CSV table of C-alpha atoms in Angstrom, one decimal:
chain,number,residue,atom,x,y,z
T,1,MET,CA,13.9,167.3,91.8
T,2,ARG,CA,16.3,164.7,93.0
T,3,ARG,CA,19.1,163.5,90.7
T,4,THR,CA,17.9,159.9,90.6
T,5,THR,CA,14.5,161.1,89.5
T,6,VAL,CA,16.1,163.0,86.6
T,7,LEU,CA,17.9,159.8,85.6
T,8,ARG,CA,14.7,157.8,85.6
T,9,ILE,CA,12.9,160.4,83.5
T,10,ALA,CA,15.7,160.1,81.0
T,11,LEU,CA,14.9,156.4,80.5
T,12,SER,CA,11.1,156.7,80.1
T,13,ALA,CA,11.0,160.0,78.2
T,14,GLY,CA,13.8,159.5,75.8
T,15,LEU,CA,16.2,162.2,76.9
T,16,LEU,CA,19.7,161.1,75.7
T,17,ALA,CA,22.8,162.0,77.5
T,18,CYS,CA,25.6,163.1,75.2
T,19,ALA,CA,28.9,161.1,75.7
T,20,THR,CA,32.3,162.5,75.1
T,21,THR,CA,34.1,160.2,72.8
T,22,LEU,CA,37.7,159.1,72.7
T,23,GLY,CA,40.0,158.9,69.8
T,24,PRO,CA,41.2,155.5,68.3
T,25,VAL,CA,44.1,153.8,70.0
T,26,GLN,CA,47.0,152.6,68.0
T,27,ALA,CA,48.7,149.3,68.6
T,28,ALA,CA,52.0,149.4,70.4
T,29,ALA,CA,55.2,148.2,68.6
T,30,GLY,CA,55.3,144.5,68.1
T,31,GLU,CA,51.5,144.0,68.7
T,32,ALA,CA,48.8,143.1,66.2
T,33,PRO,CA,47.3,146.2,64.6
T,34,LEU,CA,43.8,147.2,65.6
T,35,THR,CA,41.2,146.4,63.0
T,36,ALA,CA,38.5,148.8,61.6
T,37,THR,CA,36.1,147.7,64.2
T,38,ALA,CA,38.0,149.7,66.8
T,39,SER,CA,38.3,152.9,64.7
T,40,ARG,CA,35.2,154.4,66.3
T,41,ALA,CA,35.5,155.4,70.0
T,42,PRO,CA,34.3,152.4,72.1
T,43,ALA,CA,33.0,154.3,75.1
T,44,SER,CA,32.5,157.6,76.9
T,45,SER,CA,35.0,159.3,79.0
T,46,ALA,CA,32.9,158.5,82.1
T,47,LEU,CA,32.9,154.7,81.3
T,48,VAL,CA,36.7,154.8,81.1
T,49,SER,CA,36.7,156.4,84.6
T,50,ALA,CA,34.4,153.6,85.9
T,51,MET,CA,36.8,151.0,84.5
T,52,GLN,CA,39.7,152.8,86.2
T,53,HIS,CA,37.9,152.5,89.5
T,54,ASP,CA,36.5,148.9,89.2
T,55,LEU,CA,39.4,147.3,87.3
T,56,GLY,CA,42.3,149.2,88.8
T,57,LEU,CA,43.5,150.6,85.4
T,58,THR,CA,45.1,153.8,84.4
T,59,ARG,CA,43.1,155.9,81.9
T,60,ARG,CA,45.5,154.9,79.0
T,61,GLN,CA,45.2,151.3,80.0
T,62,ALA,CA,41.4,151.5,80.0
T,63,THR,CA,41.1,153.2,76.6
T,64,THR,CA,43.7,150.8,75.0
T,65,ARG,CA,41.9,147.8,76.4
T,66,LEU,CA,38.5,148.9,75.1
T,67,ALA,CA,39.9,149.4,71.6
T,68,ARG,CA,41.7,146.0,71.6
T,69,GLU,CA,38.6,144.2,72.9
T,70,ALA,CA,36.6,145.7,70.0
T,71,ALA,CA,39.3,144.4,67.6
T,72,ALA,CA,39.2,141.0,69.2
T,73,ARG,CA,35.4,140.9,69.0
T,74,GLY,CA,35.7,141.7,65.3
T,75,ILE,CA,38.1,138.8,64.5
T,76,GLU,CA,36.6,136.1,66.7
T,77,ARG,CA,34.1,134.7,64.2
T,78,THR,CA,36.7,134.7,61.4
T,79,ALA,CA,39.2,133.0,63.5
T,80,ARG,CA,36.7,130.3,64.5
T,81,ARG,CA,35.9,129.6,60.9
T,82,ALA,CA,39.6,129.3,60.1
T,83,ALA,CA,40.2,126.8,62.9
T,84,GLY,CA,37.4,124.5,61.6
T,85,ALA,CA,36.9,121.3,63.5
T,86,SER,CA,40.0,121.8,65.5
T,87,TYR,CA,38.5,124.9,67.2
T,88,GLY,CA,38.8,124.5,71.0
T,89,GLY,CA,37.5,127.9,72.2
T,90,SER,CA,38.8,131.5,72.4
T,91,TRP,CA,39.3,134.3,75.0
T,92,PHE,CA,40.6,137.8,75.2
T,93,ASP,CA,44.0,138.0,76.9
T,94,ALA,CA,44.3,141.3,78.8
T,95,GLY,CA,48.0,141.0,79.1
T,96,SER,CA,48.8,140.9,75.4
T,97,GLY,CA,45.6,142.7,74.3
T,98,ARG,CA,44.9,139.9,71.8
T,99,LEU,CA,42.3,137.2,71.1
T,100,VAL,CA,43.7,133.7,71.9
T,101,VAL,CA,42.3,130.8,70.0
T,102,ALA,CA,42.8,127.2,71.1
T,103,VAL,CA,43.1,124.5,68.4
T,104,THR,CA,43.7,120.8,68.5
T,105,GLU,CA,45.7,120.5,65.2
T,106,ALA,CA,49.0,122.3,64.5
T,107,ALA,CA,48.0,122.4,60.8
T,108,SER,CA,45.3,125.0,61.7
T,109,ARG,CA,47.8,127.4,63.2
T,110,ASP,CA,48.8,129.5,60.2
T,111,ALA,CA,45.2,130.1,59.0
T,112,VAL,CA,44.1,131.2,62.5
T,113,GLU,CA,47.1,133.4,63.1
T,114,ALA,CA,46.4,135.1,59.7
T,115,THR,CA,43.2,136.5,61.2
T,116,GLY,CA,45.3,138.4,63.9
T,117,ALA,CA,44.6,135.9,66.7
T,118,ARG,CA,47.2,134.2,68.8
T,119,VAL,CA,47.1,130.4,68.8
T,120,THR,CA,47.6,127.8,71.5
T,121,LEU,CA,47.5,124.0,71.0
T,122,VAL,CA,45.1,121.9,73.2
T,123,GLU,CA,44.0,118.3,73.6
T,124,HIS,CA,40.2,118.6,73.4
T,125,SER,CA,38.1,120.3,70.7
T,126,GLY,CA,35.2,122.6,71.4
T,127,ARG,CA,32.8,119.9,70.2
T,128,GLN,CA,34.3,117.4,72.7
T,129,LEU,CA,33.9,119.9,75.5
T,130,ASP,CA,30.3,120.8,74.4
T,131,ALA,CA,29.5,117.0,74.4
T,132,THR,CA,30.9,116.7,77.9
T,133,MET,CA,28.8,119.7,79.0
T,134,ALA,CA,25.6,118.2,77.5
T,135,ARG,CA,26.2,114.9,79.5
T,136,ILE,CA,26.7,116.8,82.7
T,137,ASP,CA,23.6,118.9,82.0
T,138,ALA,CA,21.6,115.6,82.0
T,139,LEU,CA,22.7,114.9,85.6
T,140,ASP,CA,20.7,116.0,88.7
T,141,ALA,CA,22.8,118.4,90.6
T,142,PRO,CA,22.6,119.0,94.4
T,143,ALA,CA,22.4,122.5,95.9
T,144,GLY,CA,26.1,122.3,96.8
T,145,VAL,CA,27.1,122.5,93.2
T,146,GLY,CA,27.0,126.1,91.9
T,147,GLY,CA,27.2,125.4,88.2
T,148,TRP,CA,29.5,124.2,85.4
T,149,HIS,CA,30.8,125.6,82.1
T,150,VAL,CA,33.2,125.0,79.3
T,151,ASP,CA,36.5,126.8,80.0
T,152,PRO,CA,38.6,127.1,76.9
T,153,ARG,CA,41.7,128.2,78.9
T,154,ALA,CA,41.5,125.0,81.1
T,155,ASN,CA,40.5,123.0,78.0
T,156,SER,CA,37.9,121.2,80.1
T,157,VAL,CA,34.5,121.6,81.7
T,158,VAL,CA,34.8,123.4,85.0
T,159,VAL,CA,32.5,122.3,87.8
T,160,ASP,CA,32.1,124.9,90.6
T,161,VAL,CA,31.5,123.4,94.0
T,162,VAL,CA,30.4,125.6,96.9
T,163,SER,CA,33.2,125.5,99.5
T,164,ALA,CA,30.9,124.9,102.4
T,165,HIS,CA,29.4,121.8,100.7
T,166,LYS,CA,32.5,120.3,99.1
T,167,ASP,CA,32.5,117.3,101.4
T,168,ASP,CA,28.8,116.5,101.2
T,169,ASN,CA,28.1,113.0,100.0
T,170,ASP,CA,25.7,114.1,97.2
T,171,VAL,CA,28.3,116.7,96.0
T,172,ARG,CA,31.0,114.1,95.9
T,173,ALA,CA,28.7,111.7,94.0
T,174,PHE,CA,27.9,114.4,91.4
T,175,VAL,CA,31.5,115.2,90.9
T,176,THR,CA,32.3,111.5,90.3
T,177,ARG,CA,29.6,111.3,87.7
T,178,ALA,CA,30.7,114.5,86.1
T,179,ARG,CA,34.3,113.3,85.8
T,180,ALA,CA,33.0,110.2,84.0
T,181,ALA,CA,31.4,112.4,81.4
T,182,GLY,CA,34.7,113.8,80.0
T,183,PRO,CA,37.5,116.2,80.8
T,184,VAL,CA,36.4,118.0,84.0
T,185,THR,CA,38.2,120.4,86.4
T,186,VAL,CA,36.6,121.0,89.8
T,187,ARG,CA,37.0,124.4,91.5
T,188,GLN,CA,35.6,125.8,94.7
T,189,THR,CA,33.4,128.9,94.9
T,190,ALA,CA,32.4,131.0,97.9
T,191,GLY,CA,28.7,131.4,97.4
T,192,THR,CA,25.5,129.6,96.2
T,193,PRO,CA,23.9,131.2,93.1
T,194,ARG,CA,20.6,133.0,93.7
T,195,THR,CA,18.5,135.3,91.5
T,196,PHE,CA,18.4,139.1,92.2
T,197,ALA,CA,14.7,140.0,92.2
T,198,ALA,CA,13.6,142.0,95.2
T,199,GLY,CA,10.4,143.0,97.1
T,200,THR,CA,8.8,146.4,96.3
T,201,VAL,CA,10.7,149.2,98.0
T,202,GLY,CA,9.7,152.1,95.8
T,203,GLY,CA,11.5,154.5,93.4
T,204,ASP,CA,13.0,151.9,91.1
T,205,PRO,CA,12.7,151.0,87.4
T,206,TYR,CA,9.8,148.5,87.3
T,207,TYR,CA,7.5,146.5,89.4
T,208,THR,CA,5.4,143.4,88.7
T,209,GLY,CA,3.2,142.2,91.6
T,210,ASN,CA,5.3,142.6,94.7
T,211,VAL,CA,8.6,142.1,92.8
T,212,ARG,CA,11.1,144.8,91.7
T,213,CYS,CA,13.4,144.1,88.8
T,214,SER,CA,15.5,146.1,86.3
T,215,ILE,CA,15.0,147.0,82.7
T,216,GLY,CA,17.6,145.3,80.4
T,217,PHE,CA,17.7,146.7,76.9
T,218,SER,CA,15.2,148.5,74.7
T,219,VAL,CA,13.9,146.6,71.7
T,220,TYR,CA,11.4,147.9,69.1
T,221,GLY,CA,8.1,147.6,70.9
T,222,GLY,CA,9.4,146.9,74.4
T,223,PHE,CA,12.3,145.9,76.5
T,224,VAL,CA,14.0,142.6,77.5
T,225,THR,CA,14.6,141.5,81.1
T,226,ALA,CA,15.0,138.4,83.3
T,227,GLY,CA,12.4,135.6,83.1
T,228,HIS,CA,12.3,134.9,86.8
T,229,CYS,CA,10.8,138.4,87.4
T,230,ALA,CA,7.3,137.3,86.2
T,231,GLN,CA,5.2,135.0,84.1
T,232,PRO,CA,3.6,135.9,80.7
T,233,GLY,CA,0.7,138.3,81.1
T,234,ALA,CA,1.9,139.9,84.3
T,235,GLY,CA,1.4,143.7,84.3
T,236,VAL,CA,4.4,146.0,84.7
T,237,ARG,CA,4.6,149.4,86.4
T,238,GLY,CA,7.4,151.9,86.0
T,239,TRP,CA,9.5,153.7,88.6
T,240,ASP,CA,6.7,156.3,89.0
T,241,GLY,CA,3.9,153.6,89.4
T,242,SER,CA,2.4,154.2,85.9
T,243,TYR,CA,1.4,151.3,83.7
T,244,ILE,CA,4.1,150.3,81.1
T,245,GLY,CA,2.8,147.0,79.6
T,246,ASN,CA,2.8,143.3,80.1
T,247,PHE,CA,5.2,140.4,80.0
T,248,GLN,CA,4.7,139.0,76.5
T,249,GLY,CA,7.0,136.1,76.9
T,250,SER,CA,9.0,134.6,79.8
T,251,SER,CA,11.1,131.5,80.5
T,252,PHE,CA,12.6,130.3,83.8
T,253,PRO,CA,14.3,128.0,84.7
T,254,ASP,CA,16.1,126.3,81.8
T,255,ASN,CA,16.4,129.9,80.5
T,256,ASP,CA,16.2,133.2,82.2
T,257,TYR,CA,14.8,135.7,79.7
T,258,ALA,CA,11.6,137.7,79.1
T,259,TRP,CA,10.3,140.7,77.1
T,260,VAL,CA,7.7,143.3,78.0
T,261,ASN,CA,5.7,145.4,75.6
T,262,VAL,CA,5.9,149.2,76.1
T,263,GLY,CA,2.9,151.6,75.7
T,264,SER,CA,0.7,154.0,77.7
T,265,GLY,CA,2.9,157.0,77.1
T,266,TRP,CA,6.2,155.1,77.5
T,267,TRP,CA,8.6,154.5,74.7
T,268,THR,CA,12.0,152.9,74.1
T,269,VAL,CA,15.4,154.5,73.7
T,270,PRO,CA,18.8,152.9,73.1
T,271,VAL,CA,20.2,153.9,76.5
T,272,VAL,CA,21.7,152.2,79.6
T,273,LEU,CA,21.5,154.3,82.8
T,274,GLY,CA,24.9,155.3,84.3
T,275,TRP,CA,23.1,156.3,87.6
T,276,GLY,CA,25.4,159.4,87.9
T,277,THR,CA,28.5,157.2,88.2
T,278,VAL,CA,29.0,157.5,84.4
T,279,SER,CA,27.1,159.2,81.7
T,280,ASP,CA,24.0,157.3,80.4
T,281,GLN,CA,25.4,154.9,77.7
T,282,LEU,CA,24.2,154.7,74.1
T,283,VAL,CA,23.7,151.1,72.8
T,284,ARG,CA,25.0,150.7,69.2
T,285,GLY,CA,24.8,146.9,68.7
T,286,SER,CA,25.1,143.5,70.4
T,287,GLY,CA,28.5,142.2,69.3
T,288,GLU,CA,29.5,139.4,71.8
T,289,ALA,CA,32.5,140.1,74.0
T,290,PRO,CA,35.0,137.3,74.4
T,291,VAL,CA,36.0,135.7,77.7
T,292,GLY,CA,38.5,138.0,79.4
T,293,ALA,CA,36.9,141.2,78.1
T,294,SER,CA,35.8,144.1,80.4
T,295,ILE,CA,32.1,144.4,81.0
T,296,CYS,CA,29.8,146.7,83.0
T,297,ARG,CA,26.4,146.3,84.6
T,298,SER,CA,23.5,148.7,85.3
T,299,GLY,CA,20.8,147.8,87.9
T,300,SER,CA,18.2,149.5,90.0
T,301,THR,CA,19.8,148.6,93.4
T,302,SER,CA,23.5,148.7,93.1
T,303,HIS,CA,23.6,150.9,90.0
T,304,TRP,CA,26.8,150.8,87.9
T,305,HIS,CA,29.7,148.4,88.4
T,306,CYS,CA,32.3,146.8,86.1
T,307,GLY,CA,34.4,143.7,85.9
T,308,THR,CA,35.4,141.0,83.4
T,309,VAL,CA,33.8,138.1,81.5
T,310,LEU,CA,34.9,134.9,83.3
T,311,ALA,CA,33.1,132.1,81.4
T,312,LYS,CA,30.5,131.4,78.8
T,313,ASN,CA,28.0,128.6,78.2
T,314,GLU,CA,27.7,127.9,82.0
T,315,THR,CA,24.9,126.0,83.5
T,316,VAL,CA,23.8,127.7,86.8
T,317,ASN,CA,22.2,125.5,89.5
T,318,TYR,CA,19.6,127.8,91.2
T,319,SER,CA,17.3,126.4,93.8
T,320,GLN,CA,14.4,126.8,91.4
T,321,GLY,CA,16.2,124.7,88.7
T,322,ALA,CA,19.2,124.8,86.3
T,323,VAL,CA,19.5,127.6,83.8
T,324,HIS,CA,21.7,126.9,80.7
T,325,GLN,CA,24.0,128.8,78.4
T,326,MET,CA,24.7,131.6,80.8
T,327,THR,CA,27.7,134.0,80.9
T,328,LYS,CA,29.6,134.4,84.2
T,329,THR,CA,31.3,137.7,85.2
T,330,SER,CA,33.2,139.2,88.1
T,331,VAL,CA,30.7,142.1,88.4
T,332,CYS,CA,28.8,142.4,91.7
T,333,ALA,CA,25.0,142.7,92.0
T,334,GLU,CA,22.3,142.8,94.6
T,335,PRO,CA,18.5,142.0,94.9
T,336,GLY,CA,16.5,144.2,92.6
T,337,ASP,CA,19.3,144.2,89.9
T,338,SER,CA,17.7,141.2,88.1
T,339,GLY,CA,17.0,141.9,84.5
T,340,GLY,CA,19.4,144.8,84.3
T,341,SER,CA,21.9,145.6,81.5
T,342,PHE,CA,25.3,144.1,80.9
T,343,ILE,CA,27.2,146.1,78.3
T,344,SER,CA,30.8,146.0,76.9
T,345,GLY,CA,31.9,149.3,75.4
T,346,ASP,CA,28.7,150.2,73.5
T,347,GLN,CA,27.6,146.7,72.8
T,348,ALA,CA,24.7,145.1,74.6
T,349,GLN,CA,25.7,141.7,76.1
T,350,GLY,CA,22.9,140.4,78.3
T,351,VAL,CA,20.4,140.7,81.2
T,352,THR,CA,21.3,140.1,84.8
T,353,SER,CA,20.1,136.7,86.1
T,354,GLY,CA,21.7,136.0,89.5
T,355,GLY,CA,24.9,135.4,91.3
T,356,TRP,CA,26.4,135.3,94.8
T,357,GLY,CA,27.8,138.0,97.1
T,358,ASN,CA,27.1,141.7,97.0
T,359,CYS,CA,28.7,145.0,96.1
T,360,SER,CA,30.2,145.6,99.5
T,361,SER,CA,32.1,142.3,99.9
T,362,GLY,CA,32.2,141.3,96.2
T,363,GLY,CA,30.9,138.4,94.3
T,364,GLN,CA,30.1,137.0,90.8
T,365,THR,CA,27.1,137.3,88.5
T,366,TRP,CA,25.6,135.5,85.5
T,367,TYR,CA,23.7,137.1,82.6
T,368,GLN,CA,21.5,135.6,79.9
T,369,PRO,CA,23.0,136.6,76.5
T,370,VAL,CA,20.9,139.2,74.8
T,371,ASN,CA,21.3,137.8,71.3
T,372,GLU,CA,19.6,134.6,72.4
T,373,ILE,CA,16.6,136.6,73.7
T,374,LEU,CA,16.3,138.6,70.5
T,375,ASN,CA,16.4,135.4,68.4
T,376,ARG,CA,13.9,133.5,70.6
T,377,TYR,CA,11.2,136.2,70.4
T,378,GLY,CA,12.1,137.7,67.0
T,379,LEU,CA,12.9,141.1,68.5
T,380,ARG,CA,15.1,143.8,67.2
T,381,LEU,CA,17.5,145.7,69.5
T,382,HIS,CA,16.9,149.5,69.6
T,383,THR,CA,20.3,151.0,68.8
T,384,ALA,CA,21.7,154.5,68.4
């Protein structure tokens, strides 16, 4: 039996791969101590190896980074509450290994720093940036505009313009209207966003009609995936051609999420496939990783790749229509990867929506955050 077949059986039949865990990492002298959220090993040894390969880290750097990202994830919500109305966003700084929180009022500094975060003063609050984002969302964007998102590090809304179309009249007009909406920074991007569904080629996780997509995360009663893969009621077949279930809910565009019920001899397990690159990964929760954190993706075409979280709350301008509140990453993907898993450490992050580029020359991808999908359909993530 081929190795890939064994891996697929592990997903449908519930055979869990055991992961070798790593011990907790202590903070270096002069750095904020790691909180209790980092006391449990954040990843398997194989995941650390993948981060070494894709992020150019040493083994020690990878394990230290994972532990500090877990600590940052644990204090982000507390730091945001401490900042109050002056909160301007937050991100993980890989250089210092700490969460950075932007605030508009110096009076908030002490309360935020007491949580373990580093503080930087900015001009615009998160509420102001969100209001700017909402006004731009109301505009009609041409194809030459890739998307836009709130960037706390730039303290503005960043509008991505596809380089080949930057001088188009309709793109220039959109940028002018966007600048009038509030604080905006314009950046150029190499590619136009597209979804990553693919035609049937055989031997991959699931099919609906003539489309192949990838399973995201197991939930009790089914799994979540991308909405652009099928409409509600569509039948789903597994990698072996056997019937799994049906799309119970689906939304695209505006959102890009869906869920499929599981039956007919299939059942759910809290596992993300490592495709032989890493061990299959256990899912233990859905704590949201901050901007700047490392993240990995599993999909049926390009399998396992890692990168970093680049932006949150981005509106992506696909040819089929805009999709809101997406997260952008530096991880590559290819057709057929749609719906697949984004995971940070052992925490589920989202399902692959689309992007530009490929895993040979590089590119960027967006995912639909998993917690929004769970809340929308009242689902419960299957965790180890």
